[in-house]
PDB file of C-alpha atoms in Angstrom:
ATOM      1  CA  MET A   1       0.000   0.000   0.000  1.00 32.00           C
ATOM      2  CA  SER A   2       1.332   3.430  -0.898  1.00 33.00           C
ATOM      3  CA  LEU A   3       0.418   6.736   0.661  1.00 29.00           C
ATOM      4  CA  VAL A   4       0.625   9.847  -1.487  1.00 30.00           C
ATOM      5  CA  ALA A   5       0.725  13.180   0.314  1.00 28.00           C
ATOM      6  CA  THR A   6       0.844  15.547  -2.655  1.00 28.00           C
ATOM      7  CA  VAL A   7      -1.965  18.087  -2.950  1.00 29.00           C
ATOM      8  CA  VAL A   8      -2.395  20.417  -5.909  1.00 29.00           C
ATOM      9  CA  PHE A   9      -4.926  23.251  -6.064  1.00 25.00           C
ATOM     10  CA  ALA A  10      -5.010  24.104  -9.759  1.00 28.00           C
ATOM     11  CA  THR A  11      -7.304  26.192 -11.909  1.00 28.00           C
ATOM     12  CA  ALA A  12      -9.941  24.007 -13.541  1.00 30.00           C
ATOM     13  CA  VAL A  13     -12.836  24.538 -15.911  1.00 31.00           C
ATOM     14  CA  SER A  14     -16.128  24.994 -14.045  1.00 31.00           C
ATOM     15  CA  GLN A  15     -18.211  21.845 -14.098  1.00 33.00           C
ATOM     16  CA  PRO A  16     -21.960  21.741 -14.846  1.00 32.00           C
ATOM     17  CA  ILE A  17     -24.277  22.064 -11.858  1.00 32.00           C
ATOM     18  CA  SER A  18     -25.213  18.378 -11.968  1.00 35.00           C
ATOM     19  CA  ALA A  19     -21.632  17.384 -11.181  1.00 35.00           C
ATOM     20  CA  PHE A  20     -21.527  18.625  -7.597  1.00 38.00           C
ATOM     21  CA  PRO A  21     -23.301  18.060  -4.289  1.00 46.00           C
ATOM     22  CA  PHE A  22     -24.669  20.735  -2.023  1.00 46.00           C
ATOM     23  CA  THR A  23     -22.567  21.600   0.974  1.00 46.00           C
ATOM     24  CA  TYR A  24     -23.208  23.492   4.190  1.00 44.00           C
ATOM     25  CA  ALA A  25     -21.754  26.983   3.952  1.00 46.00           C
ATOM     26  CA  GLN A  26     -22.358  28.946   7.139  1.00 49.00           C
ATOM     27  CA  LYS A  27     -24.822  29.578   9.935  1.00 48.00           C
ATOM     28  CA  GLN A  28     -26.276  33.058  10.096  1.00 48.00           C
ATOM     29  CA  GLU A  29     -25.851  35.229  13.181  1.00 47.00           C
ATOM     30  CA  ASP A  30     -29.477  34.733  14.208  1.00 49.00           C
ATOM     31  CA  GLY A  31     -28.912  30.967  14.303  1.00 47.00           C
ATOM     32  CA  GLN A  32     -32.157  30.376  12.436  1.00 50.00           C
ATOM     33  CA  SER A  33     -30.980  30.205   8.845  1.00 49.00           C
ATOM     34  CA  ALA A  34     -28.117  28.833   6.818  1.00 53.00           C
ATOM     35  CA  VAL A  35     -26.675  29.177   3.345  1.00 51.00           C
ATOM     36  CA  PHE A  36     -26.241  26.135   1.125  1.00 54.00           C
ATOM     37  CA  LEU A  37     -23.746  26.508  -1.675  1.00 49.00           C
ATOM     38  CA  LEU A  38     -25.044  25.216  -4.994  1.00 46.00           C
ATOM     39  CA  LYS A  39     -23.114  22.554  -6.865  1.00 44.00           C
ATOM     40  CA  SER A  40     -21.490  24.931  -9.335  1.00 43.00           C
ATOM     41  CA  PRO A  41     -19.065  27.711  -8.370  1.00 43.00           C
ATOM     42  CA  ASN A  42     -21.081  30.064 -10.576  1.00 47.00           C
ATOM     43  CA  SER A  43     -24.437  29.345  -8.907  1.00 49.00           C
ATOM     44  CA  SER A  44     -26.220  31.492  -6.350  1.00 50.00           C
ATOM     45  CA  PRO A  45     -26.478  30.248  -2.756  1.00 50.00           C
ATOM     46  CA  ILE A  46     -29.742  28.843  -1.395  1.00 50.00           C
ATOM     47  CA  ARG A  47     -30.940  30.113   1.978  1.00 50.00           C
ATOM     48  CA  ILE A  48     -33.106  27.718   4.013  1.00 50.00           C
ATOM     49  CA  GLY A  49     -34.116  27.402   7.680  1.00 50.00           C
ATOM     50  CA  PHE A  50     -31.108  26.425   9.783  1.00 52.00           C
ATOM     51  CA  GLY A  51     -29.860  23.047   8.615  1.00 57.00           C
ATOM     52  CA  HIS A  52     -26.745  20.969   8.107  1.00 65.00           C
ATOM     53  CA  ASP A  53     -25.367  17.796   6.478  1.00 71.00           C
ATOM     54  CA  PRO A  54     -26.928  18.547   3.070  1.00 72.00           C
ATOM     55  CA  ILE A  55     -26.382  15.954   0.345  1.00 77.00           C
ATOM     56  CA  ILE A  56     -27.674  15.512  -3.193  1.00 76.00           C
ATOM     57  CA  CYS A  57     -28.876  12.158  -4.493  1.00 79.00           C
ATOM     58  CA  PRO A  58     -27.329  10.231  -7.404  1.00 75.00           C
ATOM     59  CA  GLY A  59     -28.995  11.641 -10.497  1.00 74.00           C
ATOM     60  CA  GLY A  60     -29.207  15.074  -8.910  1.00 75.00           C
ATOM     61  CA  LYS A  61     -33.011  15.251  -8.522  1.00 82.00           C
ATOM     62  CA  TYR A  62     -33.284  15.573  -4.735  1.00 85.00           C
ATOM     63  CA  MET A  63     -31.325  17.002  -1.830  1.00 81.00           C
ATOM     64  CA  ALA A  64     -31.663  16.018   1.829  1.00 83.00           C
ATOM     65  CA  TYR A  65     -30.523  17.919   4.888  1.00 80.00           C
ATOM     66  CA  VAL A  66     -31.087  18.185   8.623  1.00 78.00           C
ATOM     67  CA  VAL A  67     -33.322  20.989   9.900  1.00 76.00           C
ATOM     68  CA  THR A  68     -33.384  21.870  13.584  1.00 67.00           C
ATOM     69  CA  ASP A  69     -33.958  24.753  15.952  1.00 60.00           C
ATOM     70  CA  GLY A  70     -31.579  23.096  18.381  1.00 57.00           C
ATOM     71  CA  LYS A  71     -34.369  22.239  20.808  1.00 60.00           C
ATOM     72  CA  THR A  72     -37.562  20.509  19.691  1.00 60.00           C
ATOM     73  CA  ASP A  73     -37.969  20.796  15.912  1.00 62.00           C
ATOM     74  CA  GLN A  74     -35.652  18.220  14.344  1.00 76.00           C
ATOM     75  CA  ARG A  75     -36.256  16.498  11.033  1.00 83.00           C
ATOM     76  CA  ILE A  76     -34.796  15.337   7.753  1.00 88.00           C
ATOM     77  CA  THR A  77     -36.112  17.452   4.890  1.00 86.00           C
ATOM     78  CA  VAL A  78     -35.952  16.371   1.243  1.00 89.00           C
ATOM     79  CA  THR A  79     -36.523  18.902  -1.531  1.00 84.00           C
ATOM     80  CA  GLU A  80     -36.267  18.948  -5.307  1.00 83.00           C
ATOM     81  CA  THR A  81     -32.848  20.211  -6.336  1.00 73.00           C
ATOM     82  CA  GLU A  82     -33.714  22.963  -8.787  1.00 72.00           C
ATOM     83  CA  SER A  83     -37.176  24.124  -7.661  1.00 74.00           C
ATOM     84  CA  GLN A  84     -36.563  23.658  -3.903  1.00 74.00           C
ATOM     85  CA  LYS A  85     -40.081  22.165  -3.757  1.00 84.00           C
ATOM     86  CA  LEU A  86     -40.666  20.102  -0.613  1.00 89.00           C
ATOM     87  CA  VAL A  87     -40.733  16.346  -1.249  1.00 93.00           C
ATOM     88  CA  ARG A  88     -40.789  14.850   2.251  1.00 92.00           C
ATOM     89  CA  ASN A  89     -40.296  15.798   5.877  1.00 90.00           C
ATOM     90  CA  PHE A  90     -39.219  12.853   8.029  1.00 91.00           C
ATOM     91  CA  VAL A  91     -40.352  13.692  11.563  1.00 86.00           C
ATOM     92  CA  ILE A  92     -40.061  11.090  14.339  1.00 83.00           C
ATOM     93  CA  ASP A  93     -41.908  11.538  17.639  1.00 79.00           C
ATOM     94  CA  GLY A  94     -39.624  11.470  20.647  1.00 75.00           C
ATOM     95  CA  ALA A  95     -36.484  12.011  18.594  1.00 76.00           C
ATOM     96  CA  MET A  96     -33.749  14.046  20.242  1.00 72.00           C
ATOM     97  CA  ALA A  97     -31.708  14.643  17.087  1.00 72.00           C
ATOM     98  CA  PHE A  98     -31.319  13.712  13.462  1.00 78.00           C
ATOM     99  CA  GLY A  99     -28.154  13.665  11.419  1.00 75.00           C
ATOM    100  CA  ALA A 100     -26.139  12.646   8.389  1.00 75.00           C
ATOM    101  CA  PRO A 101     -28.658  11.731   5.667  1.00 85.00           C
ATOM    102  CA  SER A 102     -27.480   9.426   2.873  1.00 86.00           C
ATOM    103  CA  PHE A 103     -29.211   8.533  -0.413  1.00 87.00           C
ATOM    104  CA  ASN A 104     -29.072   5.073  -1.931  1.00 87.00           C
ATOM    105  CA  ARG A 105     -27.814   4.706  -5.497  1.00 82.00           C
ATOM    106  CA  THR A 106     -31.310   5.021  -7.037  1.00 85.00           C
ATOM    107  CA  GLY A 107     -32.041   8.256  -5.184  1.00 87.00           C
ATOM    108  CA  ARG A 108     -35.351   6.830  -3.919  1.00 91.00           C
ATOM    109  CA  GLU A 109     -34.320   6.052  -0.342  1.00 92.00           C
ATOM    110  CA  VAL A 110     -32.693   8.182   2.309  1.00 92.00           C
ATOM    111  CA  MET A 111     -31.031   6.867   5.462  1.00 91.00           C
ATOM    112  CA  PHE A 112     -30.410   8.854   8.637  1.00 90.00           C
ATOM    113  CA  GLU A 113     -29.770   8.570  12.356  1.00 88.00           C
ATOM    114  CA  VAL A 114     -32.151   9.246  15.248  1.00 87.00           C
ATOM    115  CA  GLN A 115     -31.287   9.595  18.914  1.00 82.00           C
ATOM    116  CA  LYS A 116     -34.215   8.661  21.177  1.00 79.00           C
ATOM    117  CA  LYS A 117     -34.556   8.180  24.910  1.00 75.00           C
ATOM    118  CA  ASP A 118     -35.219   4.460  24.476  1.00 74.00           C
ATOM    119  CA  GLY A 119     -32.432   3.834  21.954  1.00 77.00           C
ATOM    120  CA  ASN A 120     -30.410   5.214  19.079  1.00 82.00           C
ATOM    121  CA  GLU A 121     -31.689   4.175  15.663  1.00 85.00           C
ATOM    122  CA  ILE A 122     -30.795   4.093  11.997  1.00 88.00           C
ATOM    123  CA  LEU A 123     -33.850   4.581   9.774  1.00 91.00           C
ATOM    124  CA  ARG A 124     -34.529   4.155   6.046  1.00 92.00           C
ATOM    125  CA  GLY A 125     -37.171   6.329   4.420  1.00 94.00           C
ATOM    126  CA  ASP A 126     -38.762   5.822   0.989  1.00 95.00           C
ATOM    127  CA  LEU A 127     -39.401   9.069  -0.890  1.00 93.00           C
ATOM    128  CA  MET A 128     -42.021   7.394  -3.077  1.00 91.00           C
ATOM    129  CA  GLN A 129     -44.221   6.157  -0.218  1.00 90.00           C
ATOM    130  CA  ASP A 130     -45.843   8.363   2.395  1.00 86.00           C
ATOM    131  CA  ARG A 131     -45.184   6.231   5.457  1.00 87.00           C
ATOM    132  CA  GLN A 132     -42.923   6.101   8.480  1.00 88.00           C
ATOM    133  CA  PRO A 133     -39.261   5.219   7.837  1.00 91.00           C
ATOM    134  CA  ILE A 134     -38.191   1.599   8.377  1.00 89.00           C
ATOM    135  CA  ASN A 135     -35.985   0.814  11.358  1.00 87.00           C
ATOM    136  CA  VAL A 136     -32.642  -0.643  10.276  1.00 85.00           C
ATOM    137  CA  MET A 137     -31.232  -1.124  13.763  1.00 81.00           C
ATOM    138  CA  THR A 138     -31.657  -0.001  17.389  1.00 80.00           C
ATOM    139  CA  MET A 139     -28.796   0.004  19.859  1.00 75.00           C
ATOM    140  CA  GLY A 140     -30.532   0.633  23.184  1.00 66.00           C
ATOM    141  CA  ASN A 141     -29.172   3.311  25.472  1.00 63.00           C
ATOM    142  CA  SER A 142     -25.702   3.351  24.003  1.00 58.00           C
ATOM    143  CA  PRO A 143     -23.296   5.849  25.597  1.00 57.00           C
ATOM    144  CA  ALA A 144     -22.275   6.951  22.106  1.00 61.00           C
ATOM    145  CA  PRO A 145     -24.899   7.557  19.411  1.00 66.00           C
ATOM    146  CA  VAL A 146     -25.225   5.585  16.219  1.00 74.00           C
ATOM    147  CA  ALA A 147     -23.812   8.103  13.778  1.00 78.00           C
ATOM    148  CA  PHE A 148     -23.192   8.873  10.114  1.00 81.00           C
ATOM    149  CA  PRO A 149     -25.047   5.951   8.464  1.00 86.00           C
ATOM    150  CA  THR A 150     -24.018   5.864   4.805  1.00 84.00           C
ATOM    151  CA  TYR A 151     -25.030   3.560   1.961  1.00 85.00           C
ATOM    152  CA  ALA A 152     -22.097   1.579   0.567  1.00 80.00           C
ATOM    153  CA  LYS A 153     -21.376  -1.325  -1.795  1.00 77.00           C
ATOM    154  CA  LEU A 154     -24.032  -0.451  -4.360  1.00 79.00           C
ATOM    155  CA  SER A 155     -26.495   0.298  -1.526  1.00 83.00           C
ATOM    156  CA  THR A 156     -26.517  -3.294  -0.238  1.00 85.00           C
ATOM    157  CA  SER A 157     -24.848  -2.356   3.043  1.00 86.00           C
ATOM    158  CA  VAL A 158     -24.486   0.589   5.403  1.00 87.00           C
ATOM    159  CA  ILE A 159     -21.415   1.901   7.211  1.00 85.00           C
ATOM    160  CA  PHE A 160     -21.992   3.678  10.519  1.00 85.00           C
ATOM    161  CA  GLN A 161     -20.200   4.728  13.681  1.00 82.00           C
ATOM    162  CA  LEU A 162     -20.998   3.123  17.039  1.00 78.00           C
ATOM    163  CA  ASP A 163     -19.145   3.631  20.307  1.00 73.00           C
ATOM    164  CA  ARG A 164     -16.246   5.249  18.445  1.00 71.00           C
ATOM    165  CA  GLN A 165     -15.879   2.215  16.173  1.00 78.00           C
ATOM    166  CA  TRP A 166     -16.833   2.000  12.507  1.00 82.00           C
ATOM    167  CA  GLN A 167     -19.200  -0.867  11.677  1.00 85.00           C
ATOM    168  CA  GLU A 168     -20.843  -2.248   8.558  1.00 85.00           C
ATOM    169  CA  ILE A 169     -24.109  -4.166   8.262  1.00 87.00           C
ATOM    170  CA  ASP A 170     -24.928  -6.165   5.136  1.00 87.00           C
ATOM    171  CA  PHE A 171     -28.641  -5.936   4.293  1.00 82.00           C
ATOM    172  CA  SER A 172     -28.642  -9.274   2.494  1.00 82.00           C
ATOM    173  CA  THR A 173     -27.250 -11.248   5.455  1.00 86.00           C
ATOM    174  CA  ASN A 174     -27.837  -8.871   8.407  1.00 82.00           C
ATOM    175  CA  LYS A 175     -24.246  -9.560   9.450  1.00 86.00           C
ATOM    176  CA  PHE A 176     -22.197  -6.926  11.255  1.00 86.00           C
ATOM    177  CA  SER A 177     -18.469  -6.398  10.852  1.00 86.00           C
ATOM    178  CA  THR A 178     -16.004  -4.005  12.482  1.00 84.00           C
ATOM    179  CA  LEU A 179     -13.950  -2.068   9.967  1.00 78.00           C
ATOM    180  CA  ASP A 180     -10.247  -1.615  10.635  1.00 72.00           C
ATOM    181  CA  TRP A 181      -9.695   1.721   8.931  1.00 67.00           C
ATOM    182  CA  LYS A 182      -6.305   2.230  10.540  1.00 64.00           C
ATOM    183  CA  THR A 183      -4.760  -0.321   8.191  1.00 63.00           C
ATOM    184  CA  TRP A 184      -5.322   2.309   5.485  1.00 63.00           C
ATOM    185  CA  LEU A 185      -3.465   5.089   7.285  1.00 63.00           C
ATOM    186  CA  GLY A 186       0.116   4.110   6.644  1.00 63.00           C
ATOM    187  CA  GLY A 187       2.617   5.362   9.225  1.00 66.00           C
ATOM    188  CA  LEU A 188       0.248   7.674  11.106  1.00 72.00           C
ATOM    189  CA  PRO A 189      -0.108   7.529  14.923  1.00 77.00           C
ATOM    190  CA  SER A 190      -2.199   4.645  16.266  1.00 77.00           C
ATOM    191  CA  ASN A 191      -4.530   7.083  18.057  1.00 81.00           C
ATOM    192  CA  THR A 192      -5.552   8.769  14.809  1.00 81.00           C
ATOM    193  CA  LYS A 193      -9.337   9.160  14.941  1.00 80.00           C
ATOM    194  CA  ILE A 194     -11.512   8.541  11.882  1.00 80.00           C
ATOM    195  CA  THR A 195     -14.237  11.196  12.130  1.00 78.00           C
ATOM    196  CA  ARG A 196     -16.351  10.739   9.005  1.00 77.00           C
ATOM    197  CA  ILE A 197     -16.613   8.122   6.250  1.00 77.00           C
ATOM    198  CA  ALA A 198     -18.245   8.739   2.865  1.00 76.00           C
ATOM    199  CA  PRO A 199     -18.465   5.720   0.534  1.00 75.00           C
ATOM    200  CA  CYS A 200     -19.627   6.381  -3.017  1.00 71.00           C
ATOM    201  CA  PRO A 201     -23.171   4.970  -3.076  1.00 66.00           C
ATOM    202  CA  THR A 202     -23.073   4.799  -6.872  1.00 65.00           C
ATOM    203  CA  ASN A 203     -20.213   2.317  -7.091  1.00 68.00           C
ATOM    204  CA  GLY A 204     -19.040   1.491  -3.565  1.00 68.00           C
ATOM    205  CA  LEU A 205     -15.416   1.333  -4.700  1.00 71.00           C
ATOM    206  CA  ILE A 206     -13.958   4.698  -3.702  1.00 76.00           C
ATOM    207  CA  THR A 207     -14.226   5.922  -0.116  1.00 79.00           C
ATOM    208  CA  ALA A 208     -13.414   9.339   1.319  1.00 80.00           C
ATOM    209  CA  TYR A 209     -12.874   9.705   5.041  1.00 81.00           C
ATOM    210  CA  SER A 210     -11.692  12.448   7.377  1.00 82.00           C
ATOM    211  CA  ALA A 211      -9.363  11.908  10.314  1.00 82.00           C
ATOM    212  CA  ASP A 212      -8.126  13.859  13.325  1.00 83.00           C
ATOM    213  CA  ILE A 213      -4.365  13.383  13.497  1.00 82.00           C
ATOM    214  CA  PRO A 214      -2.527  13.934  16.805  1.00 82.00           C
ATOM    215  CA  ALA A 215       0.417  16.247  16.238  1.00 80.00           C
ATOM    216  CA  ASN A 216       1.813  19.531  17.520  1.00 80.00           C
ATOM    217  CA  PRO A 217      -0.369  21.291  16.642  1.00 77.00           C
ATOM    218  CA  PRO A 218      -3.064  18.663  15.849  1.00 77.00           C
ATOM    219  CA  PHE A 219      -4.735  18.784  12.450  1.00 80.00           C
ATOM    220  CA  SER A 220      -7.389  17.082  10.348  1.00 81.00           C
ATOM    221  CA  ALA A 221      -6.950  15.487   6.955  1.00 79.00           C
ATOM    222  CA  VAL A 222      -9.053  13.778   4.320  1.00 80.00           C
ATOM    223  CA  PHE A 223      -8.074  10.411   2.865  1.00 80.00           C
ATOM    224  CA  ILE A 224      -9.346   8.802  -0.318  1.00 79.00           C
ATOM    225  CA  TYR A 225      -9.232   5.014  -0.468  1.00 76.00           C
ATOM    226  CA  ASP A 226      -9.534   3.194  -3.794  1.00 72.00           C
ATOM    227  CA  SER A 227     -10.460  -0.435  -3.119  1.00 70.00           C
ATOM    228  CA  THR A 228      -9.541  -1.411  -6.676  1.00 72.00           C
ATOM    229  CA  LYS A 229      -5.925  -0.433  -5.932  1.00 72.00           C
ATOM    230  CA  GLY A 230      -5.857  -1.134  -2.197  1.00 70.00           C
ATOM    231  CA  GLU A 231      -4.230   2.180  -1.364  1.00 71.00           C
ATOM    232  CA  SER A 232      -5.061   5.514   0.247  1.00 73.00           C
ATOM    233  CA  VAL A 233      -4.271   9.031  -0.882  1.00 74.00           C
ATOM    234  CA  ARG A 234      -3.956  11.587   1.886  1.00 74.00           C
ATOM    235  CA  VAL A 235      -5.479  14.995   1.202  1.00 71.00           C
ATOM    236  CA  SER A 236      -4.720  17.894   3.561  1.00 67.00           C
ATOM    237  CA  PRO A 237      -5.570  21.075   1.644  1.00 66.00           C
ATOM    238  CA  ILE A 238      -2.969  23.813   2.145  1.00 62.00           C
ATOM    239  CA  GLY A 239      -2.034  22.421   5.548  1.00 62.00           C
ATOM    240  CA  SER A 240      -5.479  23.321   6.920  1.00 72.00           C
ATOM    241  CA  GLN A 241      -8.080  21.356   8.817  1.00 76.00           C
ATOM    242  CA  ALA A 242     -10.578  19.495   6.655  1.00 76.00           C
ATOM    243  CA  HIS A 243     -13.613  17.335   7.365  1.00 74.00           C
ATOM    244  CA  THR A 244     -17.050  16.082   6.264  1.00 71.00           C
ATOM    245  CA  PRO A 245     -16.258  14.836   2.761  1.00 76.00           C
ATOM    246  CA  VAL A 246     -19.314  14.218   0.561  1.00 74.00           C
ATOM    247  CA  TRP A 247     -19.139  12.563  -2.861  1.00 74.00           C
ATOM    248  CA  ALA A 248     -21.007  13.780  -5.929  1.00 66.00           C
ATOM    249  CA  GLN A 249     -22.714  11.441  -8.356  1.00 62.00           C
ATOM    250  CA  ASP A 250     -19.727  11.335 -10.715  1.00 66.00           C
ATOM    251  CA  ASN A 251     -17.542   9.577  -8.084  1.00 68.00           C
ATOM    252  CA  ILE A 252     -14.807  12.122  -8.820  1.00 73.00           C
ATOM    253  CA  SER A 253     -16.109  15.398  -7.409  1.00 71.00           C
ATOM    254  CA  LEU A 254     -16.036  15.940  -3.658  1.00 75.00           C
ATOM    255  CA  SER A 255     -17.218  18.642  -1.297  1.00 72.00           C
ATOM    256  CA  LEU A 256     -15.576  19.153   2.064  1.00 73.00           C
ATOM    257  CA  MET A 257     -15.230  21.761   4.781  1.00 71.00           C
ATOM    258  CA  VAL A 258     -11.795  23.387   4.975  1.00 73.00           C
ATOM    259  CA  LYS A 259     -10.300  25.747   7.531  1.00 75.00           C
ATOM    260  CA  GLU A 260      -7.433  27.768   6.145  1.00 73.00           C
ATOM    261  CA  GLN A 261      -4.473  28.349   8.425  1.00 70.00           C
ATOM    262  CA  SER A 262      -5.278  32.051   8.668  1.00 74.00           C
ATOM    263  CA  ALA A 263      -9.074  31.630   8.910  1.00 72.00           C
ATOM    264  CA  THR A 264     -11.275  31.628  12.008  1.00 70.00           C
ATOM    265  CA  ASP A 265     -13.976  29.338  10.586  1.00 67.00           C
ATOM    266  CA  PHE A 266     -14.544  26.595   8.023  1.00 68.00           C
ATOM    267  CA  ALA A 267     -15.632  27.199   4.439  1.00 68.00           C
ATOM    268  CA  PRO A 268     -16.905  24.707   1.832  1.00 66.00           C
ATOM    269  CA  TYR A 269     -14.674  23.641  -1.035  1.00 70.00           C
ATOM    270  CA  LEU A 270     -15.632  21.942  -4.286  1.00 69.00           C
ATOM    271  CA  VAL A 271     -12.830  19.751  -5.590  1.00 73.00           C
ATOM    272  CA  ARG A 272     -12.081  16.995  -8.060  1.00 75.00           C
ATOM    273  CA  PHE A 273      -9.971  13.941  -7.336  1.00 74.00           C
ATOM    274  CA  ASP A 274      -7.863  13.010 -10.365  1.00 73.00           C
ATOM    275  CA  GLY A 275      -6.633   9.734  -8.899  1.00 68.00           C
ATOM    276  CA  LYS A 276      -3.562  11.308  -7.349  1.00 69.00           C
ATOM    277  CA  ASN A 277      -4.266  14.910  -6.382  1.00 69.00           C
ATOM    278  CA  LEU A 278      -7.144  17.022  -5.099  1.00 69.00           C
ATOM    279  CA  VAL A 279      -7.850  19.878  -7.522  1.00 71.00           C
ATOM    280  CA  LYS A 280      -9.872  22.848  -6.324  1.00 68.00           C
ATOM    281  CA  VAL A 281     -12.605  24.013  -8.711  1.00 66.00           C
ATOM    282  CA  GLY A 282     -14.595  26.391  -6.520  1.00 60.00           C
ATOM    283  CA  ARG A 283     -15.929  27.210  -3.069  1.00 59.00           C
TER     284      ARG A 283
END
C-alpha cells in the first residue's frame, strides 16, 4: 500500500451544476438560517431554515438535509434540487436529534440517524411512499450515538459509527463487521481518529474519510481510499483542517469543509480527485 501526500490546487474549468453536491456553507448570526452553496461555483447560494449535512442524491433530482432549531424541531427534509419544492419531511416523535442523511444509489431512499430516549436508531425512508421510515437497527441506550449511516457497496450495506468504532451491516445477510480503517493510514499515529466516512453509493469502490491526526499542533486530513488499488491518498488542503467529505454522483467530485491556516472558521470547497491529487474548482 502506498500513501501519497501531494496536494495540488489548480485552476480548472467549471463543471456543470449536476456534477456537484450541495454543501453546508455557514450559519447566520441569528442561528435560524443557513446558506447552502449550490453545486457549481457560478451558482447562487440557497438560503433555508437552519440546517446541516446537506447531500444531493445520485442523479441530482433531490437534496436532503437536517433541519433543527436546536431544541424541539428536528427532522430530515428532502426537496427537489432545482425548484426547492418540498418532497418529504421525516419527523419522528420522541427524537432528540437527526443527522447525516445518505441517499441510496437510485435516489429513492434516504437513510439517517435518530437519537431517542429508548435507543439510538438508523432509519430508512422511501421518498415514493408516504409512510414512516423503516428501522434498520436499534442500539438501546448506548453511551455513544449511532452516527453517520451511509449507503455503501451499491447500496446493499451501510457503514456507521458506534461507540467510536466504525461498523458495517450487510442488508442481504444482516451480518455486522467491524472495519479496521487504521490499516489504510500508513505510518500515522495509532490514536488517529476517523471522524467521518463517505463511501460512493453509486459504485461502492472509492471511499473518502476524514481523520483527526494527533500532532503539535493537531490537524485534520481527508483520505481517499480506492479499493480497486488497495491504497489511500492523503489529502490535507494547504495544511489546513478538513472534514465532512461528501461525494457527488460522478464519483470524482467531492465537497468538504476546509479551515485555512489564517481563517477563524470553516468554508466549503468543491474539488475533483484526479486519482492522485485534489484539484480545487470552486468554493
